[in-house]
């Protein structure tokens, strides 16, 4: 018979949370737990602000793309031949094949 393994561990209930809280008090001390919780909350707030900023920028980019590039032009990516800039130096075959004496 095949057993199906759970994808996630079970969420701890009341007694398990009390044991975890007791161990945290022993490790960090009762005075440092509020400071630790405050710094964790501040870090979560900063992360939330950063995530919202990235989402806003992505949405602005998406709106700008939809508004500006509805006409794709000559090829499928919206680039035309006028946009191409060649930055490689031009050399002839004679210059590259000869060896210095």
Short mmCIF file of C-alpha atoms in Angstrom, two decimals, residues 71-82:
data_model
loop_
_atom_site.label_atom_id
_atom_site.label_comp_id
_atom_site.label_asym_id
_atom_site.label_seq_id
_atom_site.Cartn_x
_atom_site.Cartn_y
_atom_site.Cartn_z
CA UNK A 71 1.89 49.43 -33.19
CA UNK A 72 4.68 46.85 -33.33
CA UNK A 73 6.35 48.19 -36.46
CA UNK A 74 8.40 46.02 -38.81
CA UNK A 75 9.18 42.96 -36.70
CA UNK A 76 7.56 41.09 -33.83
CA UNK A 77 9.53 42.87 -31.09
CA UNK A 78 8.64 46.39 -32.14
CA UNK A 79 12.17 47.21 -33.32
CA UNK A 80 12.73 48.80 -36.67
CA UNK A 81 15.91 48.88 -38.71
CA UNK A 82 16.43 52.52 -37.68
#
